[in-house]
Amino acid sequence: MTEITVIQNDQDHAQALAQLERLILADRDEDVPVMDALALLIDAYERKKFPIPALSPIEMIQFRMEQQNMSQAALARDTKIWRSHISEILNGHRGLSYNAIQKLHTTLDIPYAAFFDDNDQKAE
């Protein structure tokens, strides 16, 4: 039986990655539960060791526009938000109204939660 332990440091992480690779290459159905467990442990360690900061709503809008190769003019057309308002939002000179959030959510497929910064509500 394969031993699975909590990943506590870079050496444990390297060993877990190597173990997962060996199991993947062995390609045995009976190893799938162990591979799932290792993948979860590796993911948890990497999320803690290498956190990815959340994007601001403006960064998320810009990211989705870039992914879709969408100009500000196209976004204005598709959302029916004035082009000048889109520009002001992206430059940080205008906040996001509920109506704009709805339209950007629908057009860019951005989750509603991405528009709300809950950092102010978290205790330090």
PDB file of C-alpha atoms in Angstrom:
ATOM      1  CA  MET A   1       0.000   0.000   0.000  1.00  0.00           C
ATOM      2  CA  THR A   2       1.184   3.492  -0.799  1.00  0.00           C
ATOM      3  CA  GLU A   3       1.912   5.740   2.169  1.00  0.00           C
ATOM      4  CA  ILE A   4       0.255   9.138   2.096  1.00  0.00           C
ATOM      5  CA  THR A   5       1.300  11.892   4.488  1.00  0.00           C
ATOM      6  CA  VAL A   6       0.548  15.568   4.918  1.00  0.00           C
ATOM      7  CA  ILE A   7       2.856  17.786   2.861  1.00  0.00           C
ATOM      8  CA  GLN A   8       4.663  20.084   5.273  1.00  0.00           C
ATOM      9  CA  ASN A   9       7.681  21.328   3.313  1.00  0.00           C
ATOM     10  CA  ASP A  10       9.262  21.502  -0.131  1.00  0.00           C
ATOM     11  CA  GLN A  11      10.885  18.075   0.235  1.00  0.00           C
ATOM     12  CA  ASP A  12       7.517  16.460   1.068  1.00  0.00           C
ATOM     13  CA  HIS A  13       6.039  18.316  -1.913  1.00  0.00           C
ATOM     14  CA  ALA A  14       8.706  17.006  -4.296  1.00  0.00           C
ATOM     15  CA  GLN A  15       8.208  13.465  -2.998  1.00  0.00           C
ATOM     16  CA  ALA A  16       4.438  13.687  -3.391  1.00  0.00           C
ATOM     17  CA  LEU A  17       4.804  14.964  -6.964  1.00  0.00           C
ATOM     18  CA  ALA A  18       7.192  12.131  -7.811  1.00  0.00           C
ATOM     19  CA  GLN A  19       4.874   9.579  -6.213  1.00  0.00           C
ATOM     20  CA  LEU A  20       1.891  10.932  -8.142  1.00  0.00           C
ATOM     21  CA  GLU A  21       3.852  10.819 -11.392  1.00  0.00           C
ATOM     22  CA  ARG A  22       4.819   7.171 -10.772  1.00  0.00           C
ATOM     23  CA  LEU A  23       1.205   6.251 -10.120  1.00  0.00           C
ATOM     24  CA  ILE A  24      -0.005   8.073 -13.221  1.00  0.00           C
ATOM     25  CA  LEU A  25       2.571   6.299 -15.369  1.00  0.00           C
ATOM     26  CA  ALA A  26       1.633   2.910 -13.853  1.00  0.00           C
ATOM     27  CA  ASP A  27      -1.932   3.565 -15.088  1.00  0.00           C
ATOM     28  CA  ARG A  28      -3.712   1.164 -12.711  1.00  0.00           C
ATOM     29  CA  ASP A  29      -7.362   1.620 -11.768  1.00  0.00           C
ATOM     30  CA  GLU A  30      -6.701   0.579  -8.177  1.00  0.00           C
ATOM     31  CA  ASP A  31      -4.357   3.576  -7.751  1.00  0.00           C
ATOM     32  CA  VAL A  32      -7.028   6.177  -8.570  1.00  0.00           C
ATOM     33  CA  PRO A  33      -8.107   6.801  -4.927  1.00  0.00           C
ATOM     34  CA  VAL A  34      -4.462   7.289  -3.896  1.00  0.00           C
ATOM     35  CA  MET A  35      -3.855   9.620  -6.848  1.00  0.00           C
ATOM     36  CA  ASP A  36      -6.934  11.650  -5.886  1.00  0.00           C
ATOM     37  CA  ALA A  37      -5.699  11.953  -2.291  1.00  0.00           C
ATOM     38  CA  LEU A  38      -2.202  12.960  -3.401  1.00  0.00           C
ATOM     39  CA  ALA A  39      -3.606  15.528  -5.829  1.00  0.00           C
ATOM     40  CA  LEU A  40      -5.677  17.089  -3.023  1.00  0.00           C
ATOM     41  CA  LEU A  41      -2.669  17.244  -0.686  1.00  0.00           C
ATOM     42  CA  ILE A  42      -0.446  18.721  -3.408  1.00  0.00           C
ATOM     43  CA  ASP A  43      -3.104  21.291  -4.288  1.00  0.00           C
ATOM     44  CA  ALA A  44      -3.580  22.309  -0.641  1.00  0.00           C
ATOM     45  CA  TYR A  45       0.170  22.746  -0.134  1.00  0.00           C
ATOM     46  CA  GLU A  46       0.608  24.731  -3.357  1.00  0.00           C
ATOM     47  CA  ARG A  47      -2.341  27.026  -2.538  1.00  0.00           C
ATOM     48  CA  LYS A  48      -0.782  27.761   0.842  1.00  0.00           C
ATOM     49  CA  LYS A  49       2.806  28.082  -0.419  1.00  0.00           C
ATOM     50  CA  PHE A  50       2.035  29.986  -3.638  1.00  0.00           C
ATOM     51  CA  PRO A  51      -1.197  31.943  -3.081  1.00  0.00           C
ATOM     52  CA  ILE A  52      -2.673  33.673  -6.081  1.00  0.00           C
ATOM     53  CA  PRO A  53      -4.084  37.076  -5.165  1.00  0.00           C
ATOM     54  CA  ALA A  54      -7.665  37.699  -6.142  1.00  0.00           C
ATOM     55  CA  LEU A  55      -8.244  40.055  -9.031  1.00  0.00           C
ATOM     56  CA  SER A  56     -10.055  43.311  -8.486  1.00  0.00           C
ATOM     57  CA  PRO A  57     -13.339  43.696 -10.384  1.00  0.00           C
ATOM     58  CA  ILE A  58     -11.602  45.989 -12.894  1.00  0.00           C
ATOM     59  CA  GLU A  59      -8.776  43.477 -13.415  1.00  0.00           C
ATOM     60  CA  MET A  60     -11.349  40.713 -13.889  1.00  0.00           C
ATOM     61  CA  ILE A  61     -13.219  42.743 -16.511  1.00  0.00           C
ATOM     62  CA  GLN A  62      -9.958  43.521 -18.339  1.00  0.00           C
ATOM     63  CA  PHE A  63      -8.889  39.871 -18.149  1.00  0.00           C
ATOM     64  CA  ARG A  64     -12.169  38.599 -19.616  1.00  0.00           C
ATOM     65  CA  MET A  65     -12.076  41.291 -22.318  1.00  0.00           C
ATOM     66  CA  GLU A  66      -8.547  40.193 -23.243  1.00  0.00           C
ATOM     67  CA  GLN A  67      -9.560  36.526 -23.280  1.00  0.00           C
ATOM     68  CA  GLN A  68     -12.400  37.327 -25.661  1.00  0.00           C
ATOM     69  CA  ASN A  69     -10.311  39.781 -27.689  1.00  0.00           C
ATOM     70  CA  MET A  70     -12.960  42.394 -26.949  1.00  0.00           C
ATOM     71  CA  SER A  71     -12.461  46.148 -27.273  1.00  0.00           C
ATOM     72  CA  GLN A  72     -14.086  48.727 -25.035  1.00  0.00           C
ATOM     73  CA  ALA A  73     -16.318  49.663 -27.951  1.00  0.00           C
ATOM     74  CA  ALA A  74     -17.462  46.054 -28.374  1.00  0.00           C
ATOM     75  CA  LEU A  75     -18.091  45.740 -24.634  1.00  0.00           C
ATOM     76  CA  ALA A  76     -20.135  48.950 -24.710  1.00  0.00           C
ATOM     77  CA  ARG A  77     -22.141  47.655 -27.646  1.00  0.00           C
ATOM     78  CA  ASP A  78     -22.760  44.221 -26.095  1.00  0.00           C
ATOM     79  CA  THR A  79     -23.636  45.514 -22.621  1.00  0.00           C
ATOM     80  CA  LYS A  80     -25.462  48.630 -23.795  1.00  0.00           C
ATOM     81  CA  ILE A  81     -23.346  50.628 -21.329  1.00  0.00           C
ATOM     82  CA  TRP A  82     -22.079  53.909 -22.731  1.00  0.00           C
ATOM     83  CA  ARG A  83     -18.548  53.668 -24.029  1.00  0.00           C
ATOM     84  CA  SER A  84     -17.484  56.620 -21.870  1.00  0.00           C
ATOM     85  CA  HIS A  85     -18.845  54.807 -18.802  1.00  0.00           C
ATOM     86  CA  ILE A  86     -16.893  51.666 -19.725  1.00  0.00           C
ATOM     87  CA  SER A  87     -13.749  53.781 -20.021  1.00  0.00           C
ATOM     88  CA  GLU A  88     -14.411  55.468 -16.672  1.00  0.00           C
ATOM     89  CA  ILE A  89     -15.037  52.094 -14.968  1.00  0.00           C
ATOM     90  CA  LEU A  90     -11.844  50.590 -16.376  1.00  0.00           C
ATOM     91  CA  ASN A  91      -9.839  53.674 -15.339  1.00  0.00           C
ATOM     92  CA  GLY A  92     -11.266  53.564 -11.825  1.00  0.00           C
ATOM     93  CA  HIS A  93     -13.099  56.875 -12.155  1.00  0.00           C
ATOM     94  CA  ARG A  94     -16.571  55.356 -11.918  1.00  0.00           C
ATOM     95  CA  GLY A  95     -17.910  52.694  -9.624  1.00  0.00           C
ATOM     96  CA  LEU A  96     -19.926  49.718 -10.729  1.00  0.00           C
ATOM     97  CA  SER A  97     -23.675  50.099 -10.452  1.00  0.00           C
ATOM     98  CA  TYR A  98     -25.919  47.099  -9.887  1.00  0.00           C
ATOM     99  CA  ASN A  99     -27.121  47.455 -13.494  1.00  0.00           C
ATOM    100  CA  ALA A 100     -23.532  47.497 -14.842  1.00  0.00           C
ATOM    101  CA  ILE A 101     -22.614  44.456 -12.727  1.00  0.00           C
ATOM    102  CA  GLN A 102     -25.586  42.544 -14.148  1.00  0.00           C
ATOM    103  CA  LYS A 103     -24.667  43.417 -17.731  1.00  0.00           C
ATOM    104  CA  LEU A 104     -20.948  42.653 -17.249  1.00  0.00           C
ATOM    105  CA  HIS A 105     -21.801  39.368 -15.529  1.00  0.00           C
ATOM    106  CA  THR A 106     -23.981  38.321 -18.459  1.00  0.00           C
ATOM    107  CA  THR A 107     -21.698  39.562 -21.229  1.00  0.00           C
ATOM    108  CA  LEU A 108     -18.315  38.514 -19.825  1.00  0.00           C
ATOM    109  CA  ASP A 109     -19.482  35.501 -17.792  1.00  0.00           C
ATOM    110  CA  ILE A 110     -17.914  36.883 -14.614  1.00  0.00           C
ATOM    111  CA  PRO A 111     -19.314  35.458 -11.364  1.00  0.00           C
ATOM    112  CA  TYR A 112     -21.216  37.996  -9.290  1.00  0.00           C
ATOM    113  CA  ALA A 113     -18.902  37.310  -6.332  1.00  0.00           C
ATOM    114  CA  ALA A 114     -15.938  38.669  -8.321  1.00  0.00           C
ATOM    115  CA  PHE A 115     -17.515  42.132  -8.249  1.00  0.00           C
ATOM    116  CA  PHE A 116     -17.613  42.329  -4.468  1.00  0.00           C
ATOM    117  CA  ASP A 117     -14.492  42.822  -2.367  1.00  0.00           C
ATOM    118  CA  ASP A 118     -15.002  41.203   1.017  1.00  0.00           C
ATOM    119  CA  ASN A 119     -11.572  42.217   2.361  1.00  0.00           C
ATOM    120  CA  ASP A 120     -13.191  44.997   4.394  1.00  0.00           C
ATOM    121  CA  GLN A 121     -15.306  42.460   6.242  1.00  0.00           C
ATOM    122  CA  LYS A 122     -12.441  40.136   7.201  1.00  0.00           C
ATOM    123  CA  ALA A 123     -10.858  40.491  10.603  1.00  0.00           C
ATOM    124  CA  GLU A 124      -7.117  40.937  10.531  1.00  0.00           C
TER     125      GLU A 124
END
